[in-house]
mmCIF file of C-alpha atoms in Angstrom:
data_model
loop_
_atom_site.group_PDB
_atom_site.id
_atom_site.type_symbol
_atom_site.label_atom_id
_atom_site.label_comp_id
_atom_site.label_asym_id
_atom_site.label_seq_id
_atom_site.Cartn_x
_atom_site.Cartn_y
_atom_site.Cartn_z
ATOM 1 C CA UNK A 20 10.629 14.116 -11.750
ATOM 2 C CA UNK A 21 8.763 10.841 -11.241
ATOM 3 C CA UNK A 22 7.190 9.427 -8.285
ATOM 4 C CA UNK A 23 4.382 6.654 -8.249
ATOM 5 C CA UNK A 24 2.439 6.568 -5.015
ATOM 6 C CA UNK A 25 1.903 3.425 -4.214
ATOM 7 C CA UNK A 26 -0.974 3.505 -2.204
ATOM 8 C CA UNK A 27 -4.270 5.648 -2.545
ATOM 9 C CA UNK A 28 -7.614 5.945 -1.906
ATOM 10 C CA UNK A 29 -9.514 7.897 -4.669
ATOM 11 C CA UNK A 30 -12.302 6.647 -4.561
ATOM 12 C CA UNK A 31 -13.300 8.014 -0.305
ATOM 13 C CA UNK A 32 -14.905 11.125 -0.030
ATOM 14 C CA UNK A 33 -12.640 14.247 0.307
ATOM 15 C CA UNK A 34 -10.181 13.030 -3.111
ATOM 16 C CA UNK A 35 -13.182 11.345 -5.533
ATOM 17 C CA UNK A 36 -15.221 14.937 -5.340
ATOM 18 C CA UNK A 37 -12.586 16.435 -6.450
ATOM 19 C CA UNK A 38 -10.788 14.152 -9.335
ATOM 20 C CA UNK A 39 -9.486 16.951 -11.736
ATOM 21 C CA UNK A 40 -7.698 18.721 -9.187
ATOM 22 C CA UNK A 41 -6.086 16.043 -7.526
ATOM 23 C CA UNK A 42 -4.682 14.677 -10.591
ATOM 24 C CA UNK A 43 -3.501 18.130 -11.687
ATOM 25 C CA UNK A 44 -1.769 18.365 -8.327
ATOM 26 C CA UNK A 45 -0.409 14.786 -8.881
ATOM 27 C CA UNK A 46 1.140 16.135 -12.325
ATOM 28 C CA UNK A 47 2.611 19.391 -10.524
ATOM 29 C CA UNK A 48 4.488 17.871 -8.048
ATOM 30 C CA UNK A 49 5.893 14.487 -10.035
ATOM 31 C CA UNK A 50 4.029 12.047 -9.119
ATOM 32 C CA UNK A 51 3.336 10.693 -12.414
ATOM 33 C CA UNK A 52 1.882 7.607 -11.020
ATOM 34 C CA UNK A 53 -0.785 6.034 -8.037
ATOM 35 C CA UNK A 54 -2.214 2.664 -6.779
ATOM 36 C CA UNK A 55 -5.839 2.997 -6.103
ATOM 37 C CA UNK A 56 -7.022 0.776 -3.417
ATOM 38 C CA UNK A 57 -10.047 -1.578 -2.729
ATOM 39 C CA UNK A 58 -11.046 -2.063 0.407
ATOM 40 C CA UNK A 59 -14.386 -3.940 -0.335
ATOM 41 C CA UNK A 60 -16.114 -5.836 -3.816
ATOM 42 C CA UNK A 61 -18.334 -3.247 -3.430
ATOM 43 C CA UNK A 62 -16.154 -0.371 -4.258
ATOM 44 C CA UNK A 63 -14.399 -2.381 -6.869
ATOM 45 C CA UNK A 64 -16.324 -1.342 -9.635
ATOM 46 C CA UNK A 65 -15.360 2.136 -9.063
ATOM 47 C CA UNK A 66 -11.793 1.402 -8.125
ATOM 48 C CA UNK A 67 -11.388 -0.411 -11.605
ATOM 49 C CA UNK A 68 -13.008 2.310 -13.799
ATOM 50 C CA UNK A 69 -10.715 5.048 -12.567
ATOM 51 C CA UNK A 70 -7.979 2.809 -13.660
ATOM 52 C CA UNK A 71 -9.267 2.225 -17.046
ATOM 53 C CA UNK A 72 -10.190 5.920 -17.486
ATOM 54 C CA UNK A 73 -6.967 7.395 -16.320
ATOM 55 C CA UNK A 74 -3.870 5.488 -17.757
ATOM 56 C CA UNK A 75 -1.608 6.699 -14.796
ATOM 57 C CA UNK A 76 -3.925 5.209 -12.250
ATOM 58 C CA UNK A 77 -4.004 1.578 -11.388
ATOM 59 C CA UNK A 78 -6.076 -0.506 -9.226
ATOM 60 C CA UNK A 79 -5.491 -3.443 -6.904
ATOM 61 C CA UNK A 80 -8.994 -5.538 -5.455
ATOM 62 C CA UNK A 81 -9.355 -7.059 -2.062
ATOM 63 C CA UNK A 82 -10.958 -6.454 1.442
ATOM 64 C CA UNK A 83 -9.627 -4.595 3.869
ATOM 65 C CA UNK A 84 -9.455 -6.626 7.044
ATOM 66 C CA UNK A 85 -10.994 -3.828 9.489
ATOM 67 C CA UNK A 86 -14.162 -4.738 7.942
ATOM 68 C CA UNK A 87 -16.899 -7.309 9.136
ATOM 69 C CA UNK A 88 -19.872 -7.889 7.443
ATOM 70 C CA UNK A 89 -18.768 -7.290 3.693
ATOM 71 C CA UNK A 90 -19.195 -9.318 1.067
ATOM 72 C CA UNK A 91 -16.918 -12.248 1.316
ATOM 73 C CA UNK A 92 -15.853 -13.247 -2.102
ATOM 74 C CA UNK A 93 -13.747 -16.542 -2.397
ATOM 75 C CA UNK A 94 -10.459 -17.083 -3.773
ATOM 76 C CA UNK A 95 -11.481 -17.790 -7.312
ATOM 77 C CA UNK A 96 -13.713 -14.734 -7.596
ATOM 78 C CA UNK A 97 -11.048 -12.554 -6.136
ATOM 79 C CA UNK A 98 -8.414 -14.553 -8.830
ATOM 80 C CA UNK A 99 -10.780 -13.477 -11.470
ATOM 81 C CA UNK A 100 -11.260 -10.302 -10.466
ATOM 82 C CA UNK A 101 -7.265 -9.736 -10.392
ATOM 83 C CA UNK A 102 -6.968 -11.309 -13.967
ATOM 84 C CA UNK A 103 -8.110 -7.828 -15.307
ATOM 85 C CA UNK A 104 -4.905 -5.889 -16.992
ATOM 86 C CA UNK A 105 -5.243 -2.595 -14.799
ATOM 87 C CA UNK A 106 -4.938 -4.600 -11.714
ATOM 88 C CA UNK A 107 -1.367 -5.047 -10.413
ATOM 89 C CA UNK A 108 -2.308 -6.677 -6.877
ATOM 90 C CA UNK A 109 -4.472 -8.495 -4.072
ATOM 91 C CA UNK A 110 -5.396 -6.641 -1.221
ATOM 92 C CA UNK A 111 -5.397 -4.616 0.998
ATOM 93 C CA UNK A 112 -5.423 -7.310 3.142
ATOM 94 C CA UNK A 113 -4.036 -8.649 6.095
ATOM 95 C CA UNK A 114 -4.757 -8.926 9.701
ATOM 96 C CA UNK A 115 -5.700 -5.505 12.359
ATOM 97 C CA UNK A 116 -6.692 -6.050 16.221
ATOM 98 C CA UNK A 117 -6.195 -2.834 17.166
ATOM 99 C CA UNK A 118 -10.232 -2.020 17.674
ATOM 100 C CA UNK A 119 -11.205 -5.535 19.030
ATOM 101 C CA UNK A 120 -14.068 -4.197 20.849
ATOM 102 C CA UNK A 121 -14.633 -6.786 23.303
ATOM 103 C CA UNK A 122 -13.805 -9.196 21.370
ATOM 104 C CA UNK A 123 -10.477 -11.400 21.667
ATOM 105 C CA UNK A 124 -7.822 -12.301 19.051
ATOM 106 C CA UNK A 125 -9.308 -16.173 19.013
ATOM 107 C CA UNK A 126 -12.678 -13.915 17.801
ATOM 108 C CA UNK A 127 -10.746 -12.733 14.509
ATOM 109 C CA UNK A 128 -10.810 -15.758 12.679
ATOM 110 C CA UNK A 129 -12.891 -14.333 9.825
ATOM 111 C CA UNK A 130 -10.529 -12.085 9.540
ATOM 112 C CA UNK A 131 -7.150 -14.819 9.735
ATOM 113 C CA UNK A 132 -10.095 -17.030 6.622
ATOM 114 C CA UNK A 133 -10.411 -13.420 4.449
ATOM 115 C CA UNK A 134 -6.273 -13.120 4.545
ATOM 116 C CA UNK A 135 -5.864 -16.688 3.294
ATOM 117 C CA UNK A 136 -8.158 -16.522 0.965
ATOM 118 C CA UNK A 137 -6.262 -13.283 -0.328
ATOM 119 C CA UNK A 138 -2.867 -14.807 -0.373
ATOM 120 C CA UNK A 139 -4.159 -18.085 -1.913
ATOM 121 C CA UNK A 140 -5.906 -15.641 -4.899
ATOM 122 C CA UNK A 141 -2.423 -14.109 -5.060
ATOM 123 C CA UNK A 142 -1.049 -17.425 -6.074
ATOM 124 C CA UNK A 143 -4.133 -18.110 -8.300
ATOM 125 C CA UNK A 144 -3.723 -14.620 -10.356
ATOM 126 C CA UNK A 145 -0.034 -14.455 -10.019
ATOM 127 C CA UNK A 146 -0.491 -10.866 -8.861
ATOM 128 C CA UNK A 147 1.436 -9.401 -5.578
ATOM 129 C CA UNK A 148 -0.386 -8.857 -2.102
ATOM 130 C CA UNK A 149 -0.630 -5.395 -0.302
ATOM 131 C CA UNK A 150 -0.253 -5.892 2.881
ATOM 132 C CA UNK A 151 -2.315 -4.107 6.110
ATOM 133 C CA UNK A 152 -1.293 -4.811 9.508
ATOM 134 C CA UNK A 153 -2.416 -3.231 12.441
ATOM 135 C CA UNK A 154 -1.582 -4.141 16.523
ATOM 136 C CA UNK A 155 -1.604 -8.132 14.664
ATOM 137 C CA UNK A 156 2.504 -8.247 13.093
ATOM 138 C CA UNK A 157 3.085 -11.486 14.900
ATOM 139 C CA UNK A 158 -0.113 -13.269 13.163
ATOM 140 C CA UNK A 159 0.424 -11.314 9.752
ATOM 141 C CA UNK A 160 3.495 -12.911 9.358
ATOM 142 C CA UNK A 161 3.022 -16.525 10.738
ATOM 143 C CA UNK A 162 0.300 -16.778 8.373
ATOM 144 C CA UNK A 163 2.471 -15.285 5.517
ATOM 145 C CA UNK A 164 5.034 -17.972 6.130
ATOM 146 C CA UNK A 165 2.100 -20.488 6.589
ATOM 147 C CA UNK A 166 0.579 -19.409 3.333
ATOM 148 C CA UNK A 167 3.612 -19.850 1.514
ATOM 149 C CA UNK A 168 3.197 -16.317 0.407
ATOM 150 C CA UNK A 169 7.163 -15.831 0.026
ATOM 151 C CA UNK A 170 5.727 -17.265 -3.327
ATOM 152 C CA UNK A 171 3.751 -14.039 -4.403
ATOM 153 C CA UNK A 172 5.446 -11.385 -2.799
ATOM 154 C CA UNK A 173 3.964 -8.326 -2.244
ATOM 155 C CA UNK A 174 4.653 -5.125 0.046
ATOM 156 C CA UNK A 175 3.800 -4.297 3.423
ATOM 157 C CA UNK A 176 1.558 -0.574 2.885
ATOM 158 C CA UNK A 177 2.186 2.085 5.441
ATOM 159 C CA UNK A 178 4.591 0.433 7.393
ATOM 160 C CA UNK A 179 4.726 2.150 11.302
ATOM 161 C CA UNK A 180 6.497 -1.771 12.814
ATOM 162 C CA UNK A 181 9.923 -2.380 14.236
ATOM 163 C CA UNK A 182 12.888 -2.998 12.658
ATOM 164 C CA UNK A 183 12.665 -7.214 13.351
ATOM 165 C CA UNK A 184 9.254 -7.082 11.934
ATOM 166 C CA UNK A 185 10.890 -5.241 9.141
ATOM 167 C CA UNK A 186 13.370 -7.757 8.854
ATOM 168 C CA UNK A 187 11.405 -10.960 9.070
ATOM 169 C CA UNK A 188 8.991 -9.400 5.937
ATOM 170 C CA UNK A 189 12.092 -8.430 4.212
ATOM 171 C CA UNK A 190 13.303 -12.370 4.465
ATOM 172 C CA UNK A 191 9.984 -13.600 3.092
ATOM 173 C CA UNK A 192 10.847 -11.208 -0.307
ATOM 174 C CA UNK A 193 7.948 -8.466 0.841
ATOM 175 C CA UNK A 194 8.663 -4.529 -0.090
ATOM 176 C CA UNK A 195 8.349 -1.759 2.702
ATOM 177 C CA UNK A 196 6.199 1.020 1.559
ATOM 178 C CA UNK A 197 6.163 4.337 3.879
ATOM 179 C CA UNK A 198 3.870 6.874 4.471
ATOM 180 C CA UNK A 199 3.495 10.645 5.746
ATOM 181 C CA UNK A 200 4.041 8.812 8.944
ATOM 182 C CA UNK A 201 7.468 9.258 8.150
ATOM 183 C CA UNK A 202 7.409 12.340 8.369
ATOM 184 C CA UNK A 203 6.072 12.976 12.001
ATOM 185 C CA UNK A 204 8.562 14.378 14.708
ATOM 186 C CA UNK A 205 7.052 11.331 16.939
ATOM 187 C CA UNK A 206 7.967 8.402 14.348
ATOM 188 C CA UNK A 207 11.580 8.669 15.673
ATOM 189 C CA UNK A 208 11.942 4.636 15.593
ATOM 190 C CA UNK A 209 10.275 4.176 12.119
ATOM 191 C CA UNK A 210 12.955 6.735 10.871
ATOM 192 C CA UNK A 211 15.779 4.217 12.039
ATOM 193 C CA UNK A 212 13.833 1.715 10.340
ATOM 194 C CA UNK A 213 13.701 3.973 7.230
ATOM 195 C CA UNK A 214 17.318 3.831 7.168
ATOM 196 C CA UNK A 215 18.424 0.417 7.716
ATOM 197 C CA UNK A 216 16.019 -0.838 4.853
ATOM 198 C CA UNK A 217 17.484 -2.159 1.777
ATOM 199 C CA UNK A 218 17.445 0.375 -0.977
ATOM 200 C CA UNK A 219 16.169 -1.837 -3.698
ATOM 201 C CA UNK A 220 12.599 -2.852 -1.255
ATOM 202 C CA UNK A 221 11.484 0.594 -0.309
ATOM 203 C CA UNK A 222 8.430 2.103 -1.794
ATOM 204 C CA UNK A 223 6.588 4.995 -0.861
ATOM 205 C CA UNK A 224 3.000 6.239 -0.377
ATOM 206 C CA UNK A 225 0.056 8.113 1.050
ATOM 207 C CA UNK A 226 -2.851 6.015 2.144
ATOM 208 C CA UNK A 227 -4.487 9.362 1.517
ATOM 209 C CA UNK A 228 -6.886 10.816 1.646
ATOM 210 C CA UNK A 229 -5.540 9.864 5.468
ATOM 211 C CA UNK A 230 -2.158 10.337 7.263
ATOM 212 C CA UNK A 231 -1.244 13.892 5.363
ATOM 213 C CA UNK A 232 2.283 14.365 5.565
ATOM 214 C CA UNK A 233 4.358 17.503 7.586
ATOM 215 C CA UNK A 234 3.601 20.283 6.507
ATOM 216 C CA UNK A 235 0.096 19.043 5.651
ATOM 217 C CA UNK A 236 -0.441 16.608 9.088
ATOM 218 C CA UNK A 237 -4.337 17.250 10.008
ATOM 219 C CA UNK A 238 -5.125 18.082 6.651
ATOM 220 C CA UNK A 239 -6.826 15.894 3.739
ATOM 221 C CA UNK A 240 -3.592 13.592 2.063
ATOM 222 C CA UNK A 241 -3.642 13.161 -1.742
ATOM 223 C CA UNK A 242 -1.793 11.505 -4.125
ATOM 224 C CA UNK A 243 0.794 14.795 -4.545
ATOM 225 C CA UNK A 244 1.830 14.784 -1.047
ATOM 226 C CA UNK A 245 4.346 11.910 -1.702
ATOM 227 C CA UNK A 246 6.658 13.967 -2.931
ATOM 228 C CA UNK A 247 6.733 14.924 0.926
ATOM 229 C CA UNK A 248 7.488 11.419 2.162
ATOM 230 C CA UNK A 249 9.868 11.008 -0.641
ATOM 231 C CA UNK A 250 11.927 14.038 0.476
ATOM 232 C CA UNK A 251 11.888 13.301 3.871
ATOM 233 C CA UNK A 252 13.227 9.362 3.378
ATOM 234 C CA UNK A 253 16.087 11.582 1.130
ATOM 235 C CA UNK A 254 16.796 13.482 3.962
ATOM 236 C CA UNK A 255 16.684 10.173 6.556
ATOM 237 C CA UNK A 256 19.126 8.282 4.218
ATOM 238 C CA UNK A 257 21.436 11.528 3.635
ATOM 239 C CA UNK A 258 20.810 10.786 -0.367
ATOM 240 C CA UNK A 259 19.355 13.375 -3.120
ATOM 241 C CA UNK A 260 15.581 13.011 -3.393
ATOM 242 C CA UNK A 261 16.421 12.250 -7.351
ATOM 243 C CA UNK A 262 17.937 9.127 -6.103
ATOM 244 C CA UNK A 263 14.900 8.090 -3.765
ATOM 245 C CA UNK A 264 12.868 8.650 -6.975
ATOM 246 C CA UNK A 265 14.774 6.427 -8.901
ATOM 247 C CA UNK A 266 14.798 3.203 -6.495
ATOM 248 C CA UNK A 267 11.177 3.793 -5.614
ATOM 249 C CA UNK A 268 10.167 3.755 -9.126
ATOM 250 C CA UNK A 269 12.332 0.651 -9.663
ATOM 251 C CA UNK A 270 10.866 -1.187 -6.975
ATOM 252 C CA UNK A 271 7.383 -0.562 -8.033
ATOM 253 C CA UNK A 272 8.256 -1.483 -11.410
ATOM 254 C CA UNK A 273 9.984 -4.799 -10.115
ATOM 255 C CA UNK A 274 6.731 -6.188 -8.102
ATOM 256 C CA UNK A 275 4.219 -4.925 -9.584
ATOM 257 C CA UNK A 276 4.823 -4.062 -12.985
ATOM 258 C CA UNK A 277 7.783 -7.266 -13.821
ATOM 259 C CA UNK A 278 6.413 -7.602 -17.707
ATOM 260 C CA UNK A 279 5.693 -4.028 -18.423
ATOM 261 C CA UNK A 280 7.682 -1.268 -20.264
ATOM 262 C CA UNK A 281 5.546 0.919 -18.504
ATOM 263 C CA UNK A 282 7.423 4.462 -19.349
ATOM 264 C CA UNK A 283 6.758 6.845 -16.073
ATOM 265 C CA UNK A 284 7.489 10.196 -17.733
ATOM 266 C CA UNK A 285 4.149 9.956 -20.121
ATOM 267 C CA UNK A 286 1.554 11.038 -17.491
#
């Protein structure tokens, strides 16, 4: 068995407390492999040194969008950064209105100046983006094509959009990674979506320690728990979960891994 979850948060209280046990449950269940996320420079430290501790563990930098008042680095520093060999990727990153608090889109445009300065890092490091979007698809993508980030790729994380949003990331070369959302009996459109997507751009995920898949919904998500998104996009796309294993793995190894011989079945 071999799974890489492509999108973790070890590092946030409820998974970094509790390291040993969430990477024995990580072994148990196949998932040989995770993507630890930054979501600020000042995490990145932290992010980076579980990557170069744990060989199965790898780490992206960036800032998370939903976040004011955080360092800003520019793109050079976050280039830099990304030149390190245990980081595969830029971000997250990306645009999210969905708590505006008063404020208007037209007030997000620190937000709109941190995503290009992402996507132009991307292009500096020649490293992938991960993509967040939240309530803000129209913008995320306009500034995508803008950006000329069809150049870099990347994936868009926890995807929960419509199939033409889908479709238009899919045309600028981007990967679809899903989450335990999948798995909800109320994400009955993202489930079409899950099977319309080309098999060679799907990857899947966690976001843990949020968004804990059925049977775990409520509960703290870890790294293990893709095996449950995994089996449930298998059961979507009327396919053997050995077979969603396989493309996943692929795909991961395709963006953000295109050099490596990387061999999956070590960890």
């Amino acid at each position: 068995m071999a799974l890489t979850d492509s999108h973790c948060h070890l590092n946030f209280p409820g998974l970094r407390e509790q390291m040993d046990s969430v990477l024995a449950a990580m072994r148990d269940n196949g998932v040989t492999r995770a993507m630890n996320i930054c979501t600020q420079i000042e995490e990145f430290d932290d992010v980076l040194a579980c990557a170069v501790k744990h060989p199965h563990i790898w780490a992206t930098v960036g800032v998370h969008p939903d976040q004011e008042g955080l360092t800003e680095p520019s793109a050079a520093q976050l280039a830099l950064l990304a030149s390190h060999p245990r980081v595969l990727a830029l971000g997250e990153t990306g645009l999210d209105y969905y708590r505006l608090d008063g404020r208007s889109v037209a007030d997000m445009e620190w937000q709109r100046d941190r995503f290009r300065a992402h996507i132009d890092a991307a292009r500096q490091a020649q490293k992938p983006l991960v993509i967040h979007t939240r309530s803000s698809a129209d913008d995320t993508l306009a500034i995508l094509k803008e950006q000329g980030a069809e150049g870099v790729g990347g994936v868009f994380h926890c995807f929960t959009e419509s199939w033409d949003v889908a479709r238009q990331a899919l045309d600028l070369g981007f990967y679809i990674s899903l989450s335990g959302i999948l798995t909800f009996k109320n994400a009955k459109e993202l489930q079409e979506v899950a099977k319309k997507l080309p098999e060679d751009r799907i990857l899947v995920e966690t976001d843990s320690p949020y968004l804990a898949p059925t049977p775990y919904r409520g509960k703290t998500n870890q790294p293990a728990y893709t095996r449950f998104v995994a089996r449930c996009l298998a059961e979507l796309r009327q396919c053997a979960e050995d077979e969603v294993e396989d493309f996943t793995e692929q795909n991961f190894n395709r963006l953000f891994m295109p050099e490596s011989t990387f061999n999956t079945s070590h960890a």
